MMTF fields as JSON, N, C-alpha, C and O atoms, coordinates in Angstrom:
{
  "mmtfVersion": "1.0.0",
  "mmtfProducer": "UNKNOWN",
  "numBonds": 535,
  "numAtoms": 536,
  "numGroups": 134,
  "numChains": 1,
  "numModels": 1,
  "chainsPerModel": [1],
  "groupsPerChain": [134],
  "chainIdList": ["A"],
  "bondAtomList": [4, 2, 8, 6, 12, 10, 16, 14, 20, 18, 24, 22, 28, 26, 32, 30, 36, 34, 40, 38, 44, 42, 48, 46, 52, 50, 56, 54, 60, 58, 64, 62, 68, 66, 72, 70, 76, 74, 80, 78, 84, 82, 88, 86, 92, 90, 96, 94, 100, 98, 104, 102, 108, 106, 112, 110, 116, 114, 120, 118, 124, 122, 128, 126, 132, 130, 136, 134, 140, 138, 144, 142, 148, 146, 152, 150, 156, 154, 160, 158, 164, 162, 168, 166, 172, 170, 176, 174, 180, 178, 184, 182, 188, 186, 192, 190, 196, 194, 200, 198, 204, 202, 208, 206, 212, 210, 216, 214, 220, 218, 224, 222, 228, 226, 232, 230, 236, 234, 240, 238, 244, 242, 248, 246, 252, 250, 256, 254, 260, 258, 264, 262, 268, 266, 272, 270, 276, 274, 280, 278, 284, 282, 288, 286, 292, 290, 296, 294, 300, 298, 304, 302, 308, 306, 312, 310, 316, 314, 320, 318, 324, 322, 328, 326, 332, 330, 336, 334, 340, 338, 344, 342, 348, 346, 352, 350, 356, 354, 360, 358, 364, 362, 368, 366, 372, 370, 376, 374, 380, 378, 384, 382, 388, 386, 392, 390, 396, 394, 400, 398, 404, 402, 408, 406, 412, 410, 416, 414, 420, 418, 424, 422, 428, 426, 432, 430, 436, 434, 440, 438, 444, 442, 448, 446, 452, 450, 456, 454, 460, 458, 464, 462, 468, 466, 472, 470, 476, 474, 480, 478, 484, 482, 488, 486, 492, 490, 496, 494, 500, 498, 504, 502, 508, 506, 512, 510, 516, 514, 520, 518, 524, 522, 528, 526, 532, 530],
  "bondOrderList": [1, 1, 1, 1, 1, 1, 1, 1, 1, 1, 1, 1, 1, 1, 1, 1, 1, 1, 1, 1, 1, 1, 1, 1, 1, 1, 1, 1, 1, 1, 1, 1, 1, 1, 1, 1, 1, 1, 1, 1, 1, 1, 1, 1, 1, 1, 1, 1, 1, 1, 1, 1, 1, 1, 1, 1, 1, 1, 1, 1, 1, 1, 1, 1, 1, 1, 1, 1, 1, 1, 1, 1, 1, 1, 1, 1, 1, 1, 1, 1, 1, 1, 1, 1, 1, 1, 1, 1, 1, 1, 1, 1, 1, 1, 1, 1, 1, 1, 1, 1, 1, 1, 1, 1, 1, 1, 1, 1, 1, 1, 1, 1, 1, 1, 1, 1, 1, 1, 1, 1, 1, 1, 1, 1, 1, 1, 1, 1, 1, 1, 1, 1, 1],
  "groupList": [{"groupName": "UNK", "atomNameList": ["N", "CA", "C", "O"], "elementList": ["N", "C", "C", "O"], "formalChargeList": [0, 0, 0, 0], "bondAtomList": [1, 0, 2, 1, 3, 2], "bondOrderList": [1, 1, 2], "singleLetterCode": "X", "chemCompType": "L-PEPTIDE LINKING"}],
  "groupTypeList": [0, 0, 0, 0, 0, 0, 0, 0, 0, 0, 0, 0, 0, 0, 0, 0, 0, 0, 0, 0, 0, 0, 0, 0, 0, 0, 0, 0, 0, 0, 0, 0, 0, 0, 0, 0, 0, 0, 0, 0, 0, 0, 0, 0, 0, 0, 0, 0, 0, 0, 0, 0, 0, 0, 0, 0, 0, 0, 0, 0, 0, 0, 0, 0, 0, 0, 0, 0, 0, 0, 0, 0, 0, 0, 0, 0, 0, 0, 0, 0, 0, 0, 0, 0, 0, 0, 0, 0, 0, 0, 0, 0, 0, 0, 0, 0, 0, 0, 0, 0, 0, 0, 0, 0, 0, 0, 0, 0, 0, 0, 0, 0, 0, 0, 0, 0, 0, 0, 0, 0, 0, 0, 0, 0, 0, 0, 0, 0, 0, 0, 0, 0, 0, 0],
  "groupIdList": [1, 2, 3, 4, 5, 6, 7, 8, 9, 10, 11, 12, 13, 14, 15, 16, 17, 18, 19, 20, 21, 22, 23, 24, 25, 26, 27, 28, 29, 30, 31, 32, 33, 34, 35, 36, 37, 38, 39, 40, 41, 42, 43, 44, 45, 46, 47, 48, 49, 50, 51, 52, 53, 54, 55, 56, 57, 58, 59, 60, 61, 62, 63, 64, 65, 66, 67, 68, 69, 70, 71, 72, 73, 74, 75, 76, 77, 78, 79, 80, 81, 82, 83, 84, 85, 86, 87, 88, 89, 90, 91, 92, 93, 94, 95, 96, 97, 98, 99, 100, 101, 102, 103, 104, 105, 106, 107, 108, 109, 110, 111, 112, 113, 114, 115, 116, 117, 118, 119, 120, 121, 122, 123, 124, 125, 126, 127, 128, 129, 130, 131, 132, 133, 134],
  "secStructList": [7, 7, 7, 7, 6, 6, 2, 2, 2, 2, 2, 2, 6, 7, 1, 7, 2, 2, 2, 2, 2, 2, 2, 2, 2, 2, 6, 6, 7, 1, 1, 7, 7, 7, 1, 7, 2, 2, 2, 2, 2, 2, 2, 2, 2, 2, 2, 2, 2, 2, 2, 2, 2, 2, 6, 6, 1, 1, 7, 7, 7, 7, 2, 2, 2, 2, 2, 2, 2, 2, 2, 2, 2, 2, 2, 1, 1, 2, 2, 2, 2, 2, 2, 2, 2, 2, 2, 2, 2, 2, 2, 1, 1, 7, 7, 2, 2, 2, 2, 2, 2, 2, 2, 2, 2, 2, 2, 2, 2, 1, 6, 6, 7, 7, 2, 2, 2, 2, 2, 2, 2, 2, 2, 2, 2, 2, 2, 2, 2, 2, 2, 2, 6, 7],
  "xCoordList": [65.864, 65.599, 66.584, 67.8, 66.02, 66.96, 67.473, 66.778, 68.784, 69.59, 69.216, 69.296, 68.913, 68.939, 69.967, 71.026, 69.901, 71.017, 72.036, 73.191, 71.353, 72.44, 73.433, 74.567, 72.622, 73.308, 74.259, 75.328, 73.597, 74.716, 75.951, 77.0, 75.866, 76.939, 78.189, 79.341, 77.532, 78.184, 79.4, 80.539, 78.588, 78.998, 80.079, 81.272, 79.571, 80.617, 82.195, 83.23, 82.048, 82.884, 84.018, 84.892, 83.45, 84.299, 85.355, 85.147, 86.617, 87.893, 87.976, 88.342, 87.744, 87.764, 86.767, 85.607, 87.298, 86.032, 85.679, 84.581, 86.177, 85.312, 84.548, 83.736, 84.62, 83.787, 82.191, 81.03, 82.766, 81.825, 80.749, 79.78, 81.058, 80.759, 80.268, 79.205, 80.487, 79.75, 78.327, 77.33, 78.634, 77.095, 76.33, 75.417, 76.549, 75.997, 75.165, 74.267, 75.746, 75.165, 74.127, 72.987, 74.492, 73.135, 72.148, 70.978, 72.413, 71.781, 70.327, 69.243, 70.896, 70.247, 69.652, 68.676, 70.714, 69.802, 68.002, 67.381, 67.384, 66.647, 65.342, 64.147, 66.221, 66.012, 65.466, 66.035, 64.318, 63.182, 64.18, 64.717, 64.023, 65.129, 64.445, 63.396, 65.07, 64.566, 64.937, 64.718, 65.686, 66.698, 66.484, 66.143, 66.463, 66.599, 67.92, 68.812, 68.351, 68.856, 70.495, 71.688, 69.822, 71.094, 71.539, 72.749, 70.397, 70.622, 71.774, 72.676, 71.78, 72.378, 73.926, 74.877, 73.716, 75.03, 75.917, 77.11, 75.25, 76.331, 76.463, 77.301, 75.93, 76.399, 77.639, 78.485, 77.476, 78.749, 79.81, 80.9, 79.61, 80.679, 81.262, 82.473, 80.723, 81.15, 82.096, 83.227, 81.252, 82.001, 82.991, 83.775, 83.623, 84.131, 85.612, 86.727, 85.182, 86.326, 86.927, 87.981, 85.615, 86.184, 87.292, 88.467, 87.019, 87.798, 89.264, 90.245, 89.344, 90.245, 91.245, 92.454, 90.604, 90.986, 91.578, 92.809, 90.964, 91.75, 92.644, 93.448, 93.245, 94.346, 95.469, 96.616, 95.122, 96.223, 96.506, 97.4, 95.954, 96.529, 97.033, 97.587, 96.6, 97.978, 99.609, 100.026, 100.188, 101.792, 101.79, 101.017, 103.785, 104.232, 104.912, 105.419, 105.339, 106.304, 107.355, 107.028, 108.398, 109.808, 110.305, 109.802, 111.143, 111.892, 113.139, 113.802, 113.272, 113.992, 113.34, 113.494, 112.512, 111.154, 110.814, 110.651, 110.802, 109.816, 110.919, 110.775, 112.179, 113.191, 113.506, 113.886, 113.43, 113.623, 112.554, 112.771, 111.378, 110.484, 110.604, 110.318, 111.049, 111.515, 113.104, 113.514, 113.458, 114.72, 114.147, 114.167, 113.67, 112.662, 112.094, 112.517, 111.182, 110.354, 111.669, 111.854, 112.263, 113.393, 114.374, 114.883, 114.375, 115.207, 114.616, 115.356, 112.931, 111.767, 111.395, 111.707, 111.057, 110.416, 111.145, 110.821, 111.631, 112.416, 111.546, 111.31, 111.285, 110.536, 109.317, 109.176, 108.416, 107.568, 107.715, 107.003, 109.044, 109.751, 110.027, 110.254, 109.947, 110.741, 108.888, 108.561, 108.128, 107.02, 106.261, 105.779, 106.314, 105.62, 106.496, 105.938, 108.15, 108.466, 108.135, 107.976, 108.061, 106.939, 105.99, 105.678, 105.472, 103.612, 103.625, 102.708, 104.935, 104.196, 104.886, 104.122, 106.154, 106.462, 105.389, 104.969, 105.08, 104.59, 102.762, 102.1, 102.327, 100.997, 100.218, 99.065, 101.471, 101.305, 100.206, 99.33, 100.222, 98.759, 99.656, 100.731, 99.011, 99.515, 98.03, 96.879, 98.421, 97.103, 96.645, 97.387, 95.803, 95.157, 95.869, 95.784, 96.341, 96.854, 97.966, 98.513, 98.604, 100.21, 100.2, 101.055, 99.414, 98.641, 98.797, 99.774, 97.543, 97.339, 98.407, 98.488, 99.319, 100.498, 101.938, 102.931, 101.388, 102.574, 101.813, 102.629, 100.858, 99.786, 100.589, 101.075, 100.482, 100.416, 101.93, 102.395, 102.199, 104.152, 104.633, 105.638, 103.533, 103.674, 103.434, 104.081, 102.175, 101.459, 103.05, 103.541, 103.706, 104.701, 105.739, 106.298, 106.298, 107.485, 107.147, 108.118, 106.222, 105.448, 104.0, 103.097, 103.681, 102.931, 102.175, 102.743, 100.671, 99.595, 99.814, 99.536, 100.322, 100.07, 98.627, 98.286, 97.738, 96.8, 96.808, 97.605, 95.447, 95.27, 95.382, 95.932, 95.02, 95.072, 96.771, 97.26, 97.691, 99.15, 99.466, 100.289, 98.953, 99.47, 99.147, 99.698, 98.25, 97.36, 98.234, 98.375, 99.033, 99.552, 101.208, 101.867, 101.696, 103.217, 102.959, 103.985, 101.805, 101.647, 101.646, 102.289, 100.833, 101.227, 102.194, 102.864, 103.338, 104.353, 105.443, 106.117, 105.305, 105.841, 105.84, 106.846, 104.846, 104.586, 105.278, 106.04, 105.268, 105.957, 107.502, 108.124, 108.074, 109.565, 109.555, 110.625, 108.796, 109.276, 109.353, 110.214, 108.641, 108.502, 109.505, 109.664, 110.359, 111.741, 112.523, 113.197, 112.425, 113.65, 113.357, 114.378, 112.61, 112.715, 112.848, 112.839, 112.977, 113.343, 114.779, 115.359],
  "yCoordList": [71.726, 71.335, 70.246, 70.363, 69.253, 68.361, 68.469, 68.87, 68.084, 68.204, 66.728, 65.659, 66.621, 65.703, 64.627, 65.073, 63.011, 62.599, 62.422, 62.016, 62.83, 63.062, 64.253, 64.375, 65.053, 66.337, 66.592, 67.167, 65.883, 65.866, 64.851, 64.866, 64.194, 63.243, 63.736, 63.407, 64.988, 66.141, 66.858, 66.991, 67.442, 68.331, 67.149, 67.449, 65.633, 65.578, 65.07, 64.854, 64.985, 64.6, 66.141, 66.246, 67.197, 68.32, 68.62, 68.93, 68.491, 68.832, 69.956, 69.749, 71.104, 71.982, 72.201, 72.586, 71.939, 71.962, 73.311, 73.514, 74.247, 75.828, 75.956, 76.88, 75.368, 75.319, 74.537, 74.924, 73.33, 72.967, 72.884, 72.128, 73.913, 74.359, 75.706, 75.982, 76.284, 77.5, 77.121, 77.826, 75.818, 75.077, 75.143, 75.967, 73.973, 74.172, 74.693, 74.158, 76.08, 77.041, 77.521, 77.785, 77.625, 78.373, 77.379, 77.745, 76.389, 75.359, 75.005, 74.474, 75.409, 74.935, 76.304, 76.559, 77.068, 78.861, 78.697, 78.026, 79.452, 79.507, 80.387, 80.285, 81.48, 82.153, 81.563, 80.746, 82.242, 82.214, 82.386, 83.356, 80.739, 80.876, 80.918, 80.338, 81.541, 81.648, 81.222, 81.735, 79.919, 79.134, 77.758, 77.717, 76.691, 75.112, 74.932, 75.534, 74.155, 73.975, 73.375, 73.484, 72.801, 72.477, 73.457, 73.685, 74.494, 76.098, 76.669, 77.334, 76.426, 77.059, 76.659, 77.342, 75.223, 74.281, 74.648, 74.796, 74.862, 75.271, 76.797, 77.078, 77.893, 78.547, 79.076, 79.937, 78.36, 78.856, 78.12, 78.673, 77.263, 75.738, 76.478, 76.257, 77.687, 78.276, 79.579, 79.964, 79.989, 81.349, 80.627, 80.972, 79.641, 79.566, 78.997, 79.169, 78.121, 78.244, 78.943, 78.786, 80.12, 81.275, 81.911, 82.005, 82.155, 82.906, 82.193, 82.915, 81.095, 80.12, 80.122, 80.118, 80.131, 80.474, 81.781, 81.804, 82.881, 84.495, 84.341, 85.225, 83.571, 83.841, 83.106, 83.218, 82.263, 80.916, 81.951, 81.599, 82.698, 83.718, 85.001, 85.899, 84.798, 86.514, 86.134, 84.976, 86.951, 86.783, 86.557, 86.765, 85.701, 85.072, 85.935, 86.279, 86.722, 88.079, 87.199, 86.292, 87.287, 86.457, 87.314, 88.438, 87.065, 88.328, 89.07, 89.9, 88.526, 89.666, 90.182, 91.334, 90.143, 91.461, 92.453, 93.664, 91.397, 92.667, 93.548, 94.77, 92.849, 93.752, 94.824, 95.952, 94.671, 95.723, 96.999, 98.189, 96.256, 97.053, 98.338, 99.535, 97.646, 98.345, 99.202, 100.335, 98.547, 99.742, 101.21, 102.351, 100.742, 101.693, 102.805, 103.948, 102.202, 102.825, 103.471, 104.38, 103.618, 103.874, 105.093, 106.036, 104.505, 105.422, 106.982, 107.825, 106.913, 107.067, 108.272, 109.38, 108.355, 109.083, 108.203, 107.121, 108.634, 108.378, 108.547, 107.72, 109.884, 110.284, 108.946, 108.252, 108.877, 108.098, 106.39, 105.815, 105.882, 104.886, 104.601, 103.515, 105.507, 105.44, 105.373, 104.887, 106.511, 106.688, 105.211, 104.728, 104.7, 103.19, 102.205, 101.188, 102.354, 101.283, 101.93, 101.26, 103.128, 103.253, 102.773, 102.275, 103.172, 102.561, 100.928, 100.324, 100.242, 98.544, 98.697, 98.526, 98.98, 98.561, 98.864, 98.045, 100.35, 100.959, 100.566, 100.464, 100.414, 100.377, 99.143, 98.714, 98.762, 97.138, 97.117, 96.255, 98.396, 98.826, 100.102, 100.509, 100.614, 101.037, 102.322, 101.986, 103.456, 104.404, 104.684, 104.848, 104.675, 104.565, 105.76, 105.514, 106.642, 107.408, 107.228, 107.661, 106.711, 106.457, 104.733, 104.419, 104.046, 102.713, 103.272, 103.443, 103.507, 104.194, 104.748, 104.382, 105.721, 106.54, 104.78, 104.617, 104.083, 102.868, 102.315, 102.174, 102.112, 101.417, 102.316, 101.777, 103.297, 104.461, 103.842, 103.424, 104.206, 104.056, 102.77, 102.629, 101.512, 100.129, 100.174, 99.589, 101.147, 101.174, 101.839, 101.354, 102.919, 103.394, 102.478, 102.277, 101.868, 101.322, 99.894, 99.479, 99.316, 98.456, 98.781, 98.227, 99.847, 100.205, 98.676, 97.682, 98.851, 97.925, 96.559, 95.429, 96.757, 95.473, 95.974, 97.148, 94.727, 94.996, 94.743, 94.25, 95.399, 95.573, 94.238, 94.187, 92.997, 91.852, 91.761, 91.341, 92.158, 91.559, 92.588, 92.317, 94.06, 95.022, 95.106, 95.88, 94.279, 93.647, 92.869, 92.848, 92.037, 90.882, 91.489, 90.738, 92.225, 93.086, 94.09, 94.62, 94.6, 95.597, 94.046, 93.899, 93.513, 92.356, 91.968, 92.447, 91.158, 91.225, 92.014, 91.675, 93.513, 94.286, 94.493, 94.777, 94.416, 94.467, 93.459, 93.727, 92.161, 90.965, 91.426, 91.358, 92.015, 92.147, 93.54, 93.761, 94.323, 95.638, 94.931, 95.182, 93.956, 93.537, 92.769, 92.795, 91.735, 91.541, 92.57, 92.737, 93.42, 94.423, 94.762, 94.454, 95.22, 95.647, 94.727, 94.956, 93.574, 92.746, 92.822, 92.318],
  "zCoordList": [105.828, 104.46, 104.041, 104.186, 103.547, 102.909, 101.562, 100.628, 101.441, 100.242, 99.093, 99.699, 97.877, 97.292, 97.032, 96.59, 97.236, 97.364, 96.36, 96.487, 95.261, 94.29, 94.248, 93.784, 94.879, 94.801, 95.728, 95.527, 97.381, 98.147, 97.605, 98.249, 96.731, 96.273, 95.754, 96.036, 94.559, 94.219, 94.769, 94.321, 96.3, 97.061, 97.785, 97.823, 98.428, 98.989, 98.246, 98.877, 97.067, 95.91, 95.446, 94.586, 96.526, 96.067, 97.052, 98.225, 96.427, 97.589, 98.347, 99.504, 98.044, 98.877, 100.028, 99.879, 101.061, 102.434, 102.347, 102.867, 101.908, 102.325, 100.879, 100.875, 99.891, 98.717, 99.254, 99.124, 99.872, 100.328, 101.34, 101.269, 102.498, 103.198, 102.629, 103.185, 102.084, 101.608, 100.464, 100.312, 99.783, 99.189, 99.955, 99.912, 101.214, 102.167, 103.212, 103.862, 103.244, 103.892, 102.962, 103.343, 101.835, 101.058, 100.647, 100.536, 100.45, 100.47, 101.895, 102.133, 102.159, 104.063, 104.709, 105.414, 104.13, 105.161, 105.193, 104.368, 106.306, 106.156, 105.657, 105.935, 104.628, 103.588, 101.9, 101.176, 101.681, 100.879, 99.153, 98.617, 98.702, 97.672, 96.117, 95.836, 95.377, 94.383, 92.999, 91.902, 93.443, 92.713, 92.883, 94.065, 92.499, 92.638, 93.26, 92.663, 94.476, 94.646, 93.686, 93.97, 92.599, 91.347, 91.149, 91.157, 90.859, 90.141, 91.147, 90.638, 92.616, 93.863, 93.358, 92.978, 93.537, 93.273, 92.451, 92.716, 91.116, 89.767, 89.685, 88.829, 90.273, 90.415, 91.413, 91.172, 92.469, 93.692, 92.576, 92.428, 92.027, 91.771, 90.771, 90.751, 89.483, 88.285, 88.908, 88.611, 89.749, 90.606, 90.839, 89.955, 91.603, 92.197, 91.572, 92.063, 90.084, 89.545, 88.517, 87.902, 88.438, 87.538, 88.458, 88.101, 89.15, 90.927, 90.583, 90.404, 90.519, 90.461, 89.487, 89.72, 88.17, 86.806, 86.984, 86.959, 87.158, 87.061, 87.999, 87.706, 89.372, 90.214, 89.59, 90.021, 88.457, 88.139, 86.444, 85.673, 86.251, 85.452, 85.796, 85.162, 87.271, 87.639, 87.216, 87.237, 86.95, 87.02, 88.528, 89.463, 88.224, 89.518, 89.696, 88.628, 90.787, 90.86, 91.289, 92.055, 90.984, 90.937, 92.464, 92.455, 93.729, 94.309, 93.942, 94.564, 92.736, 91.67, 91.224, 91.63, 90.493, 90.14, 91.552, 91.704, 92.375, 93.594, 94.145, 94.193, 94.622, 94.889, 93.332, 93.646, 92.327, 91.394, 91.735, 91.966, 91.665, 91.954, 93.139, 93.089, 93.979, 95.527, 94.939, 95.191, 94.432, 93.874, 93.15, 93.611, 91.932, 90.995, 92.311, 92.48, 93.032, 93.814, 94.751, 93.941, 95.342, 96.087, 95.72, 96.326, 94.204, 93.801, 92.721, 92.215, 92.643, 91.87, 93.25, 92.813, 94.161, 95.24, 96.654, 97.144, 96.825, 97.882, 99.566, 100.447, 99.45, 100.625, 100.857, 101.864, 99.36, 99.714, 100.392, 101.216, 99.588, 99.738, 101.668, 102.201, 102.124, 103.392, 104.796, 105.879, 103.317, 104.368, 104.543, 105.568, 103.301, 103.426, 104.077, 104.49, 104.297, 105.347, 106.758, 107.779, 106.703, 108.31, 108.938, 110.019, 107.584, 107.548, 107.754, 108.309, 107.164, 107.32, 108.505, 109.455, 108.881, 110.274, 111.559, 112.377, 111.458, 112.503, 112.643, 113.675, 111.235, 111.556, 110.798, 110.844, 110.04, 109.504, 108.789, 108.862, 107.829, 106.838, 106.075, 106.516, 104.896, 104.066, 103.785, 103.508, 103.925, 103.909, 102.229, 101.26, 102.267, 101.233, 100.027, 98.824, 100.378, 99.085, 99.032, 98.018, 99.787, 99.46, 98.693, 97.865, 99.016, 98.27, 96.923, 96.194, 96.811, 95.764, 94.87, 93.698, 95.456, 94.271, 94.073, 93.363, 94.896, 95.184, 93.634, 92.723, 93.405, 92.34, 90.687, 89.692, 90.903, 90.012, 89.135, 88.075, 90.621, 90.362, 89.825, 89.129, 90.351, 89.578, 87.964, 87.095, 87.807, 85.912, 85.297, 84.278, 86.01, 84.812, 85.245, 84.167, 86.001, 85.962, 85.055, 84.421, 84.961, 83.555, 83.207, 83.833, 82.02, 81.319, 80.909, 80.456, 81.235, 80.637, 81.809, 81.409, 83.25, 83.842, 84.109, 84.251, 84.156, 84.606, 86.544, 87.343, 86.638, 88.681, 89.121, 90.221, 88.605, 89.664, 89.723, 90.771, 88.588, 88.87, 89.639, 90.512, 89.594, 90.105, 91.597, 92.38, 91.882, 93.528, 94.035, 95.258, 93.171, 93.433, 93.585, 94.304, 93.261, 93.251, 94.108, 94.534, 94.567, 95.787, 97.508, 98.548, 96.992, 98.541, 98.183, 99.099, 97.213, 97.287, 98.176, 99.148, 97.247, 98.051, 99.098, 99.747, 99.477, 101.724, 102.148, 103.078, 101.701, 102.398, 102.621, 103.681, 101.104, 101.199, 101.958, 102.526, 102.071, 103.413, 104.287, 105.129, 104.43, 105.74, 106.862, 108.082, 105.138, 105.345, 105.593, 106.609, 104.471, 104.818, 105.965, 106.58, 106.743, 108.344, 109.547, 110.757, 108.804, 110.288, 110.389, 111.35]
}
């Protein structure tokens, strides 16, 4: 199927090669579409900088914040503190309920962060176990 040349003009006018490569693909599949190709276009293109918009509003976790955090947590449940530098060393993954109570333990040590900063201070945190164990 061919792309319109205005439209490919669009697409090739967009910096991100995996933005544009993902037009592309839906653009071209050979799946029964139920959209105009523009319609295709401005939707990946809106997703994609809403996506964009909500990561450039997470908080920046400072590594004075994340090491506090790792203190709090440390000095907060200790046992658990020790089981998750196991878990990243040994299995370089974090099991889902100890995740989870790590999440818990993020809402009370700051009441009302919301989950994307609290997403974003849980991978934090893995990076700096990760230091601390080298």
């Amino acid at each position: 199927m061919t792309i319109d040349s205005e439209l490919q003009s669009k697409i090739d006018a967009l910096e991100d090669e995996k933005l544009k490569a993902r037009i592309l693909r839906a653009l071209t599949s050979s799946g029964k579409k139920q959209a105009t190709d523009e319609e295709i276009y401005e939707l990946i293109l809106s997703s994609y900088t809403k996506a964009k918009e909500q990561r450039a509003r997470l908080r920046q976790w400072r590594d004075d914040e994340v090491a506090a955090f790792a203190q709090y947590f440390k000095e907060k449940i200790p046992n658990d503190y020790a089981e998750f530098l196991r878990q990243e060393k040994e299995l370089n993954e974090i099991e889902s309920m100890l995740a989870w109570d790590v999440r818990r333990l993020m809402r009370e040590w700051i009441p009302g962060l919301d989950s994307g900063d609290r997403s974003e201070l849980f991978r934090k945190f893995r990076d700096y176990a990760k230091s601390d164990l080298a």
